[in-house]
CSV table of C-alpha atoms in Angstrom, one decimal:
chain,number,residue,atom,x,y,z
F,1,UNK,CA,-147.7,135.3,-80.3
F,2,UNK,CA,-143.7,134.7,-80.0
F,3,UNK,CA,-143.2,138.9,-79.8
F,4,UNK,CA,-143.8,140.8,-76.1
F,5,UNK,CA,-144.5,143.7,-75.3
F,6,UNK,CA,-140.5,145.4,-74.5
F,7,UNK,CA,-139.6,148.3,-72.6
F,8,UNK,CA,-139.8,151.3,-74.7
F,9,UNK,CA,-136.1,152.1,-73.8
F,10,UNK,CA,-135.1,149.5,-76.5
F,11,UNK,CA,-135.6,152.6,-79.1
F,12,UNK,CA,-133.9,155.2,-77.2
F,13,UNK,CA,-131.4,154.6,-79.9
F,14,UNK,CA,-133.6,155.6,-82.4
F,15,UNK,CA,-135.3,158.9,-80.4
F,16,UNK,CA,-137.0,159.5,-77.3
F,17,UNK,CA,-140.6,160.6,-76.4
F,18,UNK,CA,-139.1,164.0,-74.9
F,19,UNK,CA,-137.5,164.7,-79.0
F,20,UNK,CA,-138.9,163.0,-81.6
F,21,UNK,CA,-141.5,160.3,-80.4
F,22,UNK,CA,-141.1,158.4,-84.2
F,23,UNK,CA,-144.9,159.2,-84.8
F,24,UNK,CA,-144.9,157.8,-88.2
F,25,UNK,CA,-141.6,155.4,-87.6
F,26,UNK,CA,-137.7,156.6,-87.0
F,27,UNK,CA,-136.4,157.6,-90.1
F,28,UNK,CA,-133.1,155.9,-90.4
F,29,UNK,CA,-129.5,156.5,-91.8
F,30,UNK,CA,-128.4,155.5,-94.8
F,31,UNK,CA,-125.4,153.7,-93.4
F,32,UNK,CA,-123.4,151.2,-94.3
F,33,UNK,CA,-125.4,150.8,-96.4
F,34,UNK,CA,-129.3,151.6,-97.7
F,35,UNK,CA,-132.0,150.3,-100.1
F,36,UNK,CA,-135.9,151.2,-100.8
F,37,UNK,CA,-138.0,148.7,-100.6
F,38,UNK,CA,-141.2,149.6,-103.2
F,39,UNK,CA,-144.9,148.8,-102.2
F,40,UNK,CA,-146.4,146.6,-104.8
F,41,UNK,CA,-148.6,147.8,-107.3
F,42,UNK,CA,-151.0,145.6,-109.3
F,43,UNK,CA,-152.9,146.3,-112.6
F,44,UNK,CA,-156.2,145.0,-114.4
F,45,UNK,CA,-155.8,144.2,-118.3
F,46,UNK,CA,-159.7,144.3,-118.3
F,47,UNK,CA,-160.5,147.0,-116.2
F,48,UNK,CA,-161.4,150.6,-117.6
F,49,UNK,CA,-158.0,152.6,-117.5
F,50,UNK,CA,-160.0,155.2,-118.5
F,51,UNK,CA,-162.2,155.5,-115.4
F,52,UNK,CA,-160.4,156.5,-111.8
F,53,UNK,CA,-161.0,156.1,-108.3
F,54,UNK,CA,-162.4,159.4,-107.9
F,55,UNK,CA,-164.4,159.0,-111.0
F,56,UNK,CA,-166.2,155.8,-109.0
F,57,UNK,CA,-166.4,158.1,-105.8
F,58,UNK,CA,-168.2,161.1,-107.7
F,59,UNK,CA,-170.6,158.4,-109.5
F,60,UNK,CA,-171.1,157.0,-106.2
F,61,UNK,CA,-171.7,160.5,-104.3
F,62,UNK,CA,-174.4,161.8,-107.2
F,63,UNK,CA,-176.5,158.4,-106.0
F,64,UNK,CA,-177.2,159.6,-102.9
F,65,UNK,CA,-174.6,157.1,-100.9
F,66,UNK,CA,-172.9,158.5,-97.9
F,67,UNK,CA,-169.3,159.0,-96.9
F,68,UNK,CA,-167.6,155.5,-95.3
F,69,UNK,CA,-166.9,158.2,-92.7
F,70,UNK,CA,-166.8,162.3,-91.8
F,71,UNK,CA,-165.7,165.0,-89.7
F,72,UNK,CA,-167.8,167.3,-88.1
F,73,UNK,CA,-167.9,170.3,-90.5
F,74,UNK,CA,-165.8,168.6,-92.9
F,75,UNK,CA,-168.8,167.7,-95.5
F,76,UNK,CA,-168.1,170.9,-98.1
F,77,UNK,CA,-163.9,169.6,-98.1
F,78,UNK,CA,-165.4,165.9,-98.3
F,79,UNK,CA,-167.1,166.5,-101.2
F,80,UNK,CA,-164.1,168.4,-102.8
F,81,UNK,CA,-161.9,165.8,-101.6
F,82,UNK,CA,-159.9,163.4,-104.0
F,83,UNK,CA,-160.1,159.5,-104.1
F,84,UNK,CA,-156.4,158.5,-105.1
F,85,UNK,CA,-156.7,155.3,-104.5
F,86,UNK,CA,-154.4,154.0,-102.4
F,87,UNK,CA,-155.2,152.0,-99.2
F,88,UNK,CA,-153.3,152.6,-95.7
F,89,UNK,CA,-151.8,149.6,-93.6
F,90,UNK,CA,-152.2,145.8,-94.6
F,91,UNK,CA,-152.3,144.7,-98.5
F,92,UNK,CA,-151.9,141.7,-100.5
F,93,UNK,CA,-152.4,140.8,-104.0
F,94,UNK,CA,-156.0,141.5,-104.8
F,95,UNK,CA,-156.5,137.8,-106.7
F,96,UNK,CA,-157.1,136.6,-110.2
F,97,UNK,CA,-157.0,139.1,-113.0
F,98,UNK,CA,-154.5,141.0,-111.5
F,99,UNK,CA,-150.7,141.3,-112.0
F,100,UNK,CA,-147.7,142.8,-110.0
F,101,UNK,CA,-146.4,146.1,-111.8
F,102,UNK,CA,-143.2,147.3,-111.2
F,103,UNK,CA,-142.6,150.7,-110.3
F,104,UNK,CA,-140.2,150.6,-113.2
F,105,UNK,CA,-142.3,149.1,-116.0
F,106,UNK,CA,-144.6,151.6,-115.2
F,107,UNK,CA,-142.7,154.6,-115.2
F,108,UNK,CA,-140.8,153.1,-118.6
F,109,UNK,CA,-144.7,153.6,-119.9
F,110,UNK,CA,-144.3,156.9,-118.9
F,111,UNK,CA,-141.1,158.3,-119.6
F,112,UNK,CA,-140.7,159.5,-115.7
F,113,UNK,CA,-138.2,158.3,-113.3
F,114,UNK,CA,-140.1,155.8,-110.6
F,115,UNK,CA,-139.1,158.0,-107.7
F,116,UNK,CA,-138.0,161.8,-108.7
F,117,UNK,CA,-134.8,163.2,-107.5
F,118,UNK,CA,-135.1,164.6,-104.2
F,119,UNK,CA,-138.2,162.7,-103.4
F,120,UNK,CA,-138.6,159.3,-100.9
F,121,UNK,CA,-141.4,157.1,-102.3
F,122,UNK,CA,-145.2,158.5,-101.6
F,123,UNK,CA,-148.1,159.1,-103.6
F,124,UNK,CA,-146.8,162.4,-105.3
F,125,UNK,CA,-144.2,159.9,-107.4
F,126,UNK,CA,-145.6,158.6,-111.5
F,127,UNK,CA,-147.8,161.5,-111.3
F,128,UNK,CA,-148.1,160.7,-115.2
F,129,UNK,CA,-150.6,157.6,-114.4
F,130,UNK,CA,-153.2,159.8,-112.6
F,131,UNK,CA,-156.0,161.9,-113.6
F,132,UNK,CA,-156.3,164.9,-111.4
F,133,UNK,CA,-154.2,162.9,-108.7
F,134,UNK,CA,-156.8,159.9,-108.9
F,135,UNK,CA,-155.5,156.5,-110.2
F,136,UNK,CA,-157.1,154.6,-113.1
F,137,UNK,CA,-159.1,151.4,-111.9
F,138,UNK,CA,-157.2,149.8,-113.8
F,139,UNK,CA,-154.2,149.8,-111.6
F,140,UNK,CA,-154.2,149.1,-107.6
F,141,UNK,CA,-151.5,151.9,-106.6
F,142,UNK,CA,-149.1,150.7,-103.5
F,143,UNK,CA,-150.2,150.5,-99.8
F,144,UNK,CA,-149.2,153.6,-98.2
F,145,UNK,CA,-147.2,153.0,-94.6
F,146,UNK,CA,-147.0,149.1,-94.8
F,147,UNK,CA,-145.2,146.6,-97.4
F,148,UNK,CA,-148.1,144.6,-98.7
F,149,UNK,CA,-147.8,141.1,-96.9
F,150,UNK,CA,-146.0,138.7,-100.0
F,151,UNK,CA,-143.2,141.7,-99.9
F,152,UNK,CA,-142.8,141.6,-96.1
F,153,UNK,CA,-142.6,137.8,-96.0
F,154,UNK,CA,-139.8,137.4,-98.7
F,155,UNK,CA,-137.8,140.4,-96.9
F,156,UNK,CA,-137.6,138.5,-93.7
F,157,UNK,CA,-136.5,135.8,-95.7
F,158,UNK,CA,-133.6,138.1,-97.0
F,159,UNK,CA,-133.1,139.3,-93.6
F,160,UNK,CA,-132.7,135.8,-92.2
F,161,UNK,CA,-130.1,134.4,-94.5
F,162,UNK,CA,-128.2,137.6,-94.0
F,163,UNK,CA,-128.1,137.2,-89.8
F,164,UNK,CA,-125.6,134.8,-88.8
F,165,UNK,CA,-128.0,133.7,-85.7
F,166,UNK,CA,-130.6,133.3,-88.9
F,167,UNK,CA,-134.5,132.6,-87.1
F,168,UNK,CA,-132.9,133.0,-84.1
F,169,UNK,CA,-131.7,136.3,-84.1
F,170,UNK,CA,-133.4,138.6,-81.4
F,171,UNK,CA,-135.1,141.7,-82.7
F,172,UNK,CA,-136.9,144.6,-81.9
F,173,UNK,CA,-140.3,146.3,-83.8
F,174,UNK,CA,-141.8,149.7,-83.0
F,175,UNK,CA,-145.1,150.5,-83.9
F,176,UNK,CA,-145.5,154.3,-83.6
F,177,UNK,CA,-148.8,156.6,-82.8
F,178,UNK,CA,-149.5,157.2,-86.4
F,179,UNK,CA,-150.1,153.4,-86.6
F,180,UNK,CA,-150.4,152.3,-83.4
F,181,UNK,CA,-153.1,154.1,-81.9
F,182,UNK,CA,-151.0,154.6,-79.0
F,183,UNK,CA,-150.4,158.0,-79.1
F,184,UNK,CA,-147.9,158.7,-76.3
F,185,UNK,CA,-145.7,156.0,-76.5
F,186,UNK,CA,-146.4,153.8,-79.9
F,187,UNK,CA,-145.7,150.1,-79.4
F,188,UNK,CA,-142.3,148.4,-78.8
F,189,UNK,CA,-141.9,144.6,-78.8
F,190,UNK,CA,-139.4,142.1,-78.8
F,191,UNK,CA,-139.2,138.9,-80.3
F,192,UNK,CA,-137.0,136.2,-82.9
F,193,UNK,CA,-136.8,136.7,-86.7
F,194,UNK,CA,-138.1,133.9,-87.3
F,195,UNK,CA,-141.8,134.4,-86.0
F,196,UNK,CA,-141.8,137.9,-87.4
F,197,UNK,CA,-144.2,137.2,-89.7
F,198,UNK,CA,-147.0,137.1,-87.4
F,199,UNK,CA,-145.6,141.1,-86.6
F,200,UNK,CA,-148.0,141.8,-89.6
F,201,UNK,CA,-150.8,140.6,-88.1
F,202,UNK,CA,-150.4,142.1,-84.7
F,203,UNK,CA,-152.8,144.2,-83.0
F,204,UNK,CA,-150.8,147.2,-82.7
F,205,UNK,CA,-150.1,147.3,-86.1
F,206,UNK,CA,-151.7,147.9,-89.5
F,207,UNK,CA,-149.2,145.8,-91.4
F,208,UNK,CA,-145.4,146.3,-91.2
F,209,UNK,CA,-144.2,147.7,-87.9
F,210,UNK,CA,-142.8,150.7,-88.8
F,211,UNK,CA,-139.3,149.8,-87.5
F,212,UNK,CA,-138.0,146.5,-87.0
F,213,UNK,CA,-134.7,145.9,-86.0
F,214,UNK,CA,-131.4,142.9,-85.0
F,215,UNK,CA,-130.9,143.9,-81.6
F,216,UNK,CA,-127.3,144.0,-82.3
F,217,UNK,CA,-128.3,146.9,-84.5
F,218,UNK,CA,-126.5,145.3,-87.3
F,219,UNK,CA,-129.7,146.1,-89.6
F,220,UNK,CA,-132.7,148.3,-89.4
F,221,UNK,CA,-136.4,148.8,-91.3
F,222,UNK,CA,-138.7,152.0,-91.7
F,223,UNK,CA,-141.8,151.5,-92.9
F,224,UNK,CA,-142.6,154.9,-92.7
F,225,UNK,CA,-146.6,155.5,-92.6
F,226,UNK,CA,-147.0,158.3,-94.9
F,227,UNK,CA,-144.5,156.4,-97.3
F,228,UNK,CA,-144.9,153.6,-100.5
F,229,UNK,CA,-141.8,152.7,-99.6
F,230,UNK,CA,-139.7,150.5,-97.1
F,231,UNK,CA,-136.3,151.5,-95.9
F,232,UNK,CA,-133.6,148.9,-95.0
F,233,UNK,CA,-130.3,150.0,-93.6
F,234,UNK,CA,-127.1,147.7,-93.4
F,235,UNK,CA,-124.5,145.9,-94.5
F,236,UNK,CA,-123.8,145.6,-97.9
F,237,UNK,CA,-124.3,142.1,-98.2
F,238,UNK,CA,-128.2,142.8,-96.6
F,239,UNK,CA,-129.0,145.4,-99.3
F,240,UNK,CA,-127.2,143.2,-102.4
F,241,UNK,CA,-129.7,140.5,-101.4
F,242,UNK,CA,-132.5,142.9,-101.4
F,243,UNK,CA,-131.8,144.1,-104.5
F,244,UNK,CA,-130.9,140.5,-106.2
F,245,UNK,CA,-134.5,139.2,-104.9
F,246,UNK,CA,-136.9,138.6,-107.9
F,247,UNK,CA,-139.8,139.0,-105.9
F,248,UNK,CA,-138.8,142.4,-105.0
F,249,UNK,CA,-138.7,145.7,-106.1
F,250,UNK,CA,-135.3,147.6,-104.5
F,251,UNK,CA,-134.0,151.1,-105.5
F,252,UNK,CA,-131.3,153.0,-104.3
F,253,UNK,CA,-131.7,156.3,-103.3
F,254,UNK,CA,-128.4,158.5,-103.4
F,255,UNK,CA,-130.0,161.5,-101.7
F,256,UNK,CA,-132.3,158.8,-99.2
């Protein structure tokens, strides 16, 4: 792997253990210049939109099949407990039969706005698609705390052609406690853009670190892990590209 382990004083800049030790990522400013990145979605022509993920969990309960995990004295809130849907960390497209659904077709569908004013991306945004909070089957809702991997890829691209050093450039990633693991300190590493792909794959992460940054500061991400959405902070050129990529799904956010 290209990326090392760096001395955590690299995201001083950002917030230090003794304040704020960026459990689930440093939020960042919004300046120059800002743009969401969404999670992708995907949805199932053939699957029952009818039927939702907690629908499946209840069936699945009644048959006698046990929990993937539990908490001591946590089996009478288990049971009340409702599937949404969504993974955490790492996710790709889930493979034939499926299709990428943009946050804005989608809430077109539903007369809603794809992100409600006042709110950052999560799981309480297009609460017109669920049942009860559950999503249909029939739609994989995004990855919360990571971009899935095909988003992640083309953003480094973005990133890339935007940095005047280009692969070169030296950066910076943080991986904090929430997905670390590492709960005093998170993760800090340092490394070139142009091997930060493998960053997704690294084993003190579950999928985008939850910041990566030049180390000239000149741009920032938060991948923030209780988020469906990816911040990137910069120039104005960085966010135009972001929001002129076709594979991508960008929105500004006046109050984010």
């Amino acid at each position: 792997m290209s990326w090392n382990i760096a001395d955590r004083a690299l995201v001083s800049w950002l917030g230090t253990p003794d304040t704020d030790i960026g459990w689930c990522g440093y939020e960042t400013a919004s300046t120059p210049d800002a743009v969401w990145l969404l999670h992708a979605m995907y949805e199932h022509d053939s699957a029952p939109s009818e039927l939702t993920y907690n629908d499946v969990r209840q069936h699945r309960l009644a048959a006698g099949s046990k929990e993937p995990f539990s908490l001591p004295g946590l089996a009478e809130i288990d049971a009340r407990s409702v599937e949404i849907g969504s993974s955490v960390g790492r996710s790709r497209h889930p493979g034939p039969g499926w299709r990428r659904l943009r946050w804005a077709e989608l809430a077109d569908r539903l007369g809603e706005q794809p992100v409600p004013e006042g709110m950052l991306p999560c799981y309480r945004c297009l609460p017109g698609a669920t049942t009860n909070g559950s999503w249909p089957v029939s739609i994989r809702p995004p990855a919360e705390g990571s971009l899935d991997r095909e988003s992640w890829h083309v953003l480094l691209e973005v990133l890339t052609a935007c940095s005047p050093r280009g692969a070169a450039t030296p950066c910076v990633a943080y991986f904090g406690p929430g997905a670390s693991g590492e709960f005093d300190t998170g993760i800090t590493v340092s490394g070139p853009l142009g091997s930060a792909a493998e960053l997704y794959d690294h084993p003190g992460g579950q999928g985008s670190p939850s910041n990566l940054w030049a180390a000239d500061r000149s741009w920032i991400t938060w991948s923030d892990w209780d988020l469906w959405g990816t911040k990137v902070t910069g120039p104005p050129e960085v966010v135009a590209a972001v929001l002129g990529s076709s594979e991508l799904e960008g929105l500004r956010l006046s109050w984010g």
